[in-house]
Amino acid sequence: MSQTAAPTTSAAASATSPRGRGARIALRGVQVLLAVFFGTASALPKLIAHSSAAETFDEMGWGSAGMYAVGILELAGAVALLVPVLQSVAAMALSALLVGAFVVQLTVFDGENAATPVILIVPLLVIAWARRRHNAELLRLVRRRA
C-alpha cells in the first residue's frame, strides 16, 4: 500500500498547533498596539499641528510641510499594519521611517531620544519577517493591475 498523504512540515505543524496559534495572536496584538501608537501618539500630533510637533519640525528646519508629510506617512503605515496583504510592507516602511528618525535624533537633537526609534524598529522587523508571505500576494495584486 502506498501512502498518499504528504509529510507535514514543521512550519505547517506549528501553524496549526496551539503554540503557533498563540504566536499569531500575540503578533497580531503587537501589530494593533503599534498601529494605535503610530496613528494616535505619533501621527495625530503632527496632523493637528500640535505645538510640540510644530516646534520640533521647526527646529529641524523642515517646517509644517515636513511635519504633515511625516504624519501622513505614519498614519498610512498605521492603517496598513492592520491590512493583511500590506502588513509586511507597512512594517518595513515604518522601519525605514524610524531609521530616519534615529538619524535625526543623533544629528539634530544630540541623541536625546535616539533609543525610541530603535526600540520600535525591533517589533516592526519581527512583523515584516513573520508576515513576509503576504508580499507574494501583494505582488500578484500589483501585477494584475498593471
Coordinates of N, CA and C in Angstrom, one line a residue:
M1 N 0.8 -1.2 0.0 CA 0.0 0.0 0.0 C 0.9 1.2 0.0
S2 N 0.5 2.2 -0.8 CA 1.2 3.5 -0.8 C 0.5 4.5 0.0
Q3 N 1.2 5.3 0.6 CA 0.6 6.4 1.3 C 0.5 7.6 0.4
T4 N -0.7 8.2 0.5 CA -0.9 9.4 -0.4 C -0.8 10.7 0.4
A5 N -0.7 10.7 1.7 CA -0.6 11.9 2.5 C 0.8 12.4 2.4
A6 N 1.0 13.7 2.2 CA 2.3 14.3 2.2 C 2.7 14.5 3.7
P7 N 4.0 14.3 3.9 CA 4.5 14.6 5.3 C 4.3 16.0 5.6
T8 N 4.0 16.3 6.9 CA 3.8 17.6 7.4 C 5.1 18.3 7.6
T9 N 5.2 19.5 7.3 CA 6.4 20.3 7.6 C 6.3 20.9 9.0
S10 N 7.4 21.3 9.5 CA 7.4 21.9 10.8 C 6.6 23.2 10.8
A11 N 6.7 24.0 9.7 CA 6.0 25.2 9.6 C 4.5 25.0 9.6
A12 N 4.1 24.0 8.8 CA 2.6 23.7 8.8 C 2.1 23.2 10.1
A13 N 3.0 22.3 10.7 CA 2.6 21.8 12.0 C 2.5 22.9 13.1
S14 N 3.5 23.8 13.1 CA 3.4 24.9 14.1 C 2.3 25.9 13.8
A15 N 1.9 26.0 12.6 CA 0.8 26.9 12.3 C -0.5 26.4 12.8
T16 N -0.7 25.1 12.9 CA -1.9 24.5 13.4 C -1.9 24.2 14.9
S17 N -0.7 24.2 15.5 CA -0.5 23.9 16.9 C -1.0 25.0 17.7
P18 N -1.4 24.7 19.0 CA -1.8 25.8 19.9 C -0.7 26.8 20.1
R19 N 0.5 26.4 20.1 CA 1.6 27.3 20.3 C 1.7 28.3 19.1
G20 N 1.6 27.7 17.9 CA 1.6 28.6 16.7 C 0.5 29.5 16.6
R21 N -0.7 29.1 17.1 CA -1.8 30.0 17.1 C -1.6 31.1 18.1
G22 N -1.1 30.8 19.2 CA -0.8 31.8 20.3 C 0.2 32.8 19.8
A23 N 1.2 32.3 19.0 CA 2.2 33.3 18.5 C 1.6 34.2 17.5
R24 N 0.7 33.7 16.6 CA 0.0 34.5 15.6 C -0.9 35.5 16.3
I25 N -1.6 35.1 17.4 CA -2.4 36.1 18.1 C -1.6 37.1 18.8
A26 N -0.5 36.7 19.4 CA 0.4 37.7 20.1 C 1.0 38.7 19.0
L27 N 1.4 38.2 17.9 CA 1.9 39.1 16.8 C 0.9 40.0 16.4
R28 N -0.4 39.6 16.2 CA -1.4 40.4 15.8 C -1.7 41.5 16.8
G29 N -1.6 41.1 18.1 CA -1.8 42.1 19.2 C -0.7 43.2 19.1
V30 N 0.5 42.8 18.9 CA 1.6 43.8 18.7 C 1.4 44.7 17.5
Q31 N 0.9 44.1 16.4 CA 0.5 45.0 15.3 C -0.5 46.0 15.6
V32 N -1.5 45.6 16.3 CA -2.6 46.5 16.7 C -2.0 47.6 17.6
L33 N -1.2 47.2 18.6 CA -0.6 48.2 19.5 C 0.2 49.2 18.8
L34 N 1.0 48.7 17.8 CA 1.9 49.6 17.0 C 1.0 50.5 16.1
A35 N 0.0 50.0 15.6 CA -0.9 50.8 14.7 C -1.6 51.9 15.6
V36 N -2.0 51.6 16.8 CA -2.6 52.6 17.6 C -1.5 53.6 18.0
F37 N -0.3 53.2 18.3 CA 0.7 54.1 18.7 C 1.0 55.1 17.5
F38 N 1.3 54.5 16.3 CA 1.6 55.3 15.2 C 0.5 56.2 14.7
G39 N -0.7 55.7 14.9 CA -1.9 56.6 14.4 C -2.2 57.7 15.4
T40 N -2.1 57.4 16.7 CA -2.5 58.4 17.7 C -1.4 59.2 18.3
A41 N -0.4 58.5 18.9 CA 0.6 59.2 19.6 C 1.7 59.8 18.7
S42 N 1.8 59.3 17.5 CA 2.9 59.8 16.6 C 2.3 60.7 15.5
A43 N 1.4 60.1 14.7 CA 0.8 60.9 13.6 C -0.1 62.0 14.0
L44 N -1.0 61.8 14.9 CA -2.0 62.7 15.2 C -1.4 64.1 15.6
P45 N -0.5 64.2 16.5 CA 0.1 65.5 16.9 C 0.6 66.2 15.7
K46 N 1.2 65.5 14.7 CA 1.7 66.2 13.5 C 0.6 66.6 12.7
L47 N -0.4 65.8 12.5 CA -1.5 66.2 11.6 C -2.4 67.3 12.1
I48 N -2.4 67.5 13.4 CA -3.2 68.6 14.0 C -2.3 69.8 14.3
A49 N -1.1 69.7 14.0 CA -0.1 70.7 14.2 C 0.0 71.1 15.7
H50 N 0.1 70.1 16.5 CA 0.3 70.3 18.0 C 1.6 71.1 18.2
S51 N 1.6 71.9 19.1 CA 2.7 72.8 19.3 C 4.0 72.0 19.5
S52 N 4.0 70.9 20.2 CA 5.2 70.1 20.4 C 5.8 69.6 19.1
A53 N 4.9 69.1 18.2 CA 5.4 68.6 16.9 C 5.8 69.8 16.1
A54 N 5.1 70.9 16.0 CA 5.5 72.0 15.2 C 6.8 72.6 15.6
E55 N 7.0 72.7 16.9 CA 8.3 73.2 17.4 C 9.5 72.3 17.0
T56 N 9.3 71.0 17.1 CA 10.3 70.0 16.7 C 10.7 70.1 15.3
F57 N 9.7 70.2 14.4 CA 9.9 70.3 13.0 C 10.5 71.6 12.6
D58 N 10.1 72.7 13.3 CA 10.7 74.0 13.0 C 12.2 73.9 13.4
E59 N 12.5 73.3 14.5 CA 13.9 73.2 15.0 C 14.7 72.4 14.0
M60 N 14.2 71.4 13.4 CA 14.9 70.6 12.4 C 15.0 71.4 11.1
G61 N 14.2 72.4 10.9 CA 14.2 73.2 9.6 C 13.3 72.6 8.6
W62 N 12.4 71.7 9.0 CA 11.5 71.0 8.0 C 10.2 71.8 7.9
G63 N 9.8 72.5 8.9 CA 8.6 73.3 8.9 C 7.4 72.4 8.9
S64 N 6.2 73.1 8.6 CA 5.0 72.4 8.6 C 4.8 71.4 7.5
A65 N 5.4 71.6 6.3 CA 5.3 70.7 5.2 C 5.9 69.3 5.6
G66 N 7.1 69.4 6.2 CA 7.8 68.1 6.6 C 7.0 67.4 7.7
M67 N 6.4 68.2 8.6 CA 5.6 67.7 9.7 C 4.4 66.9 9.2
Y68 N 3.7 67.6 8.3 CA 2.5 66.9 7.7 C 2.9 65.7 6.9
A69 N 4.0 65.8 6.1 CA 4.4 64.6 5.3 C 4.7 63.4 6.2
V70 N 5.4 63.6 7.3 CA 5.8 62.5 8.2 C 4.5 62.0 8.9
G71 N 3.6 62.9 9.3 CA 2.4 62.5 9.9 C 1.5 61.6 9.0
I72 N 1.4 62.0 7.7 CA 0.7 61.2 6.7 C 1.3 59.9 6.5
L73 N 2.7 59.8 6.4 CA 3.3 58.5 6.3 C 3.1 57.6 7.5
E74 N 3.1 58.2 8.7 CA 2.9 57.4 9.9 C 1.5 56.9 9.9
L75 N 0.5 57.7 9.6 CA -0.9 57.3 9.6 C -1.1 56.2 8.6
A76 N -0.6 56.4 7.4 CA -0.7 55.4 6.3 C -0.1 54.1 6.8
G77 N 1.1 54.1 7.4 CA 1.7 52.9 7.9 C 0.9 52.2 9.0
A78 N 0.3 53.1 9.9 CA -0.6 52.5 11.0 C -1.8 51.8 10.4
V79 N -2.4 52.4 9.4 CA -3.6 51.7 8.8 C -3.1 50.4 8.1
A80 N -2.0 50.5 7.3 CA -1.5 49.4 6.5 C -1.1 48.2 7.4
L81 N -0.7 48.5 8.7 CA -0.3 47.4 9.6 C -1.5 46.5 9.9
L82 N -2.7 47.0 9.7 CA -3.9 46.3 10.0 C -4.5 45.6 8.8
V83 N -4.0 45.8 7.6 CA -4.4 45.2 6.4 C -3.5 44.0 6.0
P84 N -4.1 42.8 6.1 CA -3.2 41.6 5.9 C -2.2 41.6 4.7
V85 N -2.7 42.0 3.6 CA -1.8 42.0 2.4 C -0.7 43.1 2.5
L86 N -0.9 44.1 3.3 CA 0.0 45.2 3.4 C 0.9 45.2 4.6
Q87 N 0.6 44.3 5.6 CA 1.3 44.4 6.9 C 2.8 44.2 6.9
S88 N 3.4 43.4 6.0 CA 4.8 43.2 6.0 C 5.5 44.5 5.4
V89 N 4.9 44.9 4.3 CA 5.4 46.1 3.6 C 5.3 47.3 4.5
A90 N 4.2 47.4 5.2 CA 4.0 48.6 6.2 C 5.0 48.5 7.3
A91 N 5.3 47.4 7.8 CA 6.3 47.2 8.9 C 7.7 47.6 8.3
M92 N 8.0 47.3 7.1 CA 9.3 47.6 6.5 C 9.3 49.2 6.3
A93 N 8.3 49.7 5.8 CA 8.2 51.2 5.5 C 8.3 52.0 6.8
L94 N 7.6 51.6 7.8 CA 7.7 52.3 9.1 C 9.1 52.1 9.7
S95 N 9.7 51.0 9.5 CA 11.1 50.8 10.0 C 12.0 51.7 9.3
A96 N 11.9 51.9 8.0 CA 12.7 52.9 7.3 C 12.5 54.3 7.8
L97 N 11.2 54.6 8.0 CA 10.9 55.9 8.6 C 11.6 56.1 10.0
L98 N 11.6 55.1 10.7 CA 12.3 55.1 12.1 C 13.8 55.2 12.0
V99 N 14.4 54.6 10.9 CA 15.8 54.8 10.7 C 16.1 56.3 10.5
G100 N 15.3 56.9 9.7 CA 15.4 58.4 9.5 C 15.2 59.1 10.8
A101 N 14.3 58.7 11.6 CA 14.1 59.4 12.9 C 15.3 59.2 13.9
F102 N 15.9 58.0 13.8 CA 17.1 57.7 14.6 C 18.2 58.7 14.2
V103 N 18.4 58.8 12.9 CA 19.5 59.7 12.4 C 19.2 61.1 12.8
V104 N 18.0 61.5 12.7 CA 17.7 62.9 13.1 C 17.9 63.1 14.6
Q105 N 17.5 62.1 15.4 CA 17.7 62.2 16.8 C 19.2 62.3 17.1
L106 N 20.1 61.6 16.4 CA 21.5 61.7 16.6 C 22.1 63.0 16.2
T107 N 21.7 63.4 15.0 CA 22.4 64.6 14.4 C 21.8 65.9 14.8
V108 N 20.5 66.0 15.0 CA 19.9 67.3 15.3 C 19.7 67.5 16.8
F109 N 19.3 66.4 17.4 CA 19.0 66.5 18.9 C 20.0 65.8 19.8
D110 N 21.2 65.6 19.3 CA 22.3 65.1 20.1 C 22.0 63.7 20.8
G111 N 21.2 62.9 20.1 CA 20.9 61.6 20.6 C 19.9 61.6 21.8
E112 N 19.2 62.7 22.0 CA 18.3 62.8 23.2 C 17.3 61.7 23.3
N113 N 16.6 61.3 22.3 CA 15.6 60.2 22.3 C 15.9 59.2 21.2
A114 N 17.2 59.0 21.0 CA 17.6 58.1 19.9 C 17.2 56.6 20.2
A115 N 17.0 56.2 21.4 CA 16.6 54.8 21.7 C 15.2 54.5 21.3
T116 N 14.3 55.5 21.3 CA 12.9 55.3 20.9 C 12.7 54.6 19.6
P117 N 13.3 55.2 18.5 CA 13.1 54.6 17.2 C 13.7 53.2 17.1
V118 N 14.8 53.0 17.8 CA 15.5 51.6 17.8 C 14.6 50.6 18.4
I119 N 14.0 51.0 19.6 CA 13.1 50.1 20.3 C 11.9 49.7 19.4
L120 N 11.3 50.7 18.7 CA 10.1 50.5 17.8 C 10.5 49.7 16.6
I121 N 11.7 49.8 16.1 CA 12.1 49.0 14.9 C 12.1 47.5 15.2
V122 N 12.5 47.1 16.4 CA 12.6 45.7 16.6 C 11.2 44.9 16.4
P123 N 10.1 45.3 17.0 CA 8.9 44.6 16.7 C 8.4 44.7 15.3
L124 N 8.7 45.9 14.7 CA 8.3 46.1 13.3 C 9.1 45.1 12.3
L125 N 10.3 44.9 12.6 CA 11.1 43.9 11.8 C 10.6 42.5 12.0
V126 N 10.2 42.2 13.2 CA 9.6 40.9 13.5 C 8.3 40.7 12.7
I127 N 7.5 41.7 12.7 CA 6.3 41.7 11.9 C 6.6 41.5 10.4
A128 N 7.5 42.3 9.9 CA 7.9 42.2 8.5 C 8.4 40.8 8.1
W129 N 9.1 40.2 9.0 CA 9.6 38.9 8.7 C 8.5 37.8 8.8
A130 N 7.7 37.9 9.9 CA 6.7 36.9 10.1 C 5.6 37.0 9.1
R131 N 5.3 38.1 8.6 CA 4.2 38.3 7.6 C 4.7 38.4 6.2
R132 N 5.9 38.0 5.9 CA 6.6 38.2 4.6 C 5.9 37.4 3.5
R133 N 5.1 36.3 3.8 CA 4.4 35.6 2.8 C 3.3 36.4 2.1
H134 N 2.9 37.4 2.8 CA 1.9 38.3 2.2 C 2.5 39.1 1.0
N135 N 3.8 39.3 1.0 CA 4.4 40.1 -0.1 C 4.2 39.5 -1.5
A136 N 4.2 38.1 -1.6 CA 3.9 37.5 -2.8 C 2.5 37.8 -3.3
E137 N 1.5 37.7 -2.4 CA 0.1 38.1 -2.7 C 0.0 39.5 -3.1
L138 N 0.7 40.4 -2.5 CA 0.7 41.8 -2.8 C 1.2 42.0 -4.2
L139 N 2.3 41.3 -4.5 CA 3.0 41.4 -5.8 C 2.0 40.9 -6.9
R140 N 1.3 39.8 -6.6 CA 0.3 39.3 -7.6 C -0.8 40.4 -7.9
L141 N -1.2 41.0 -6.8 CA -2.3 42.0 -7.0 C -1.8 43.2 -7.8
V142 N -0.6 43.6 -7.5 CA 0.0 44.8 -8.2 C 0.2 44.4 -9.7
R143 N 0.7 43.2 -10.0 CA 0.9 42.8 -11.4 C -0.4 42.7 -12.1
R144 N -1.4 42.2 -11.5 CA -2.7 42.1 -12.1 C -3.3 43.4 -12.5
R145 N -3.0 44.5 -11.7 CA -3.5 45.8 -12.0 C -2.7 46.4 -13.2
A146 N -1.4 46.0 -13.4 CA -0.6 46.7 -14.4 C -0.9 46.2 -15.8

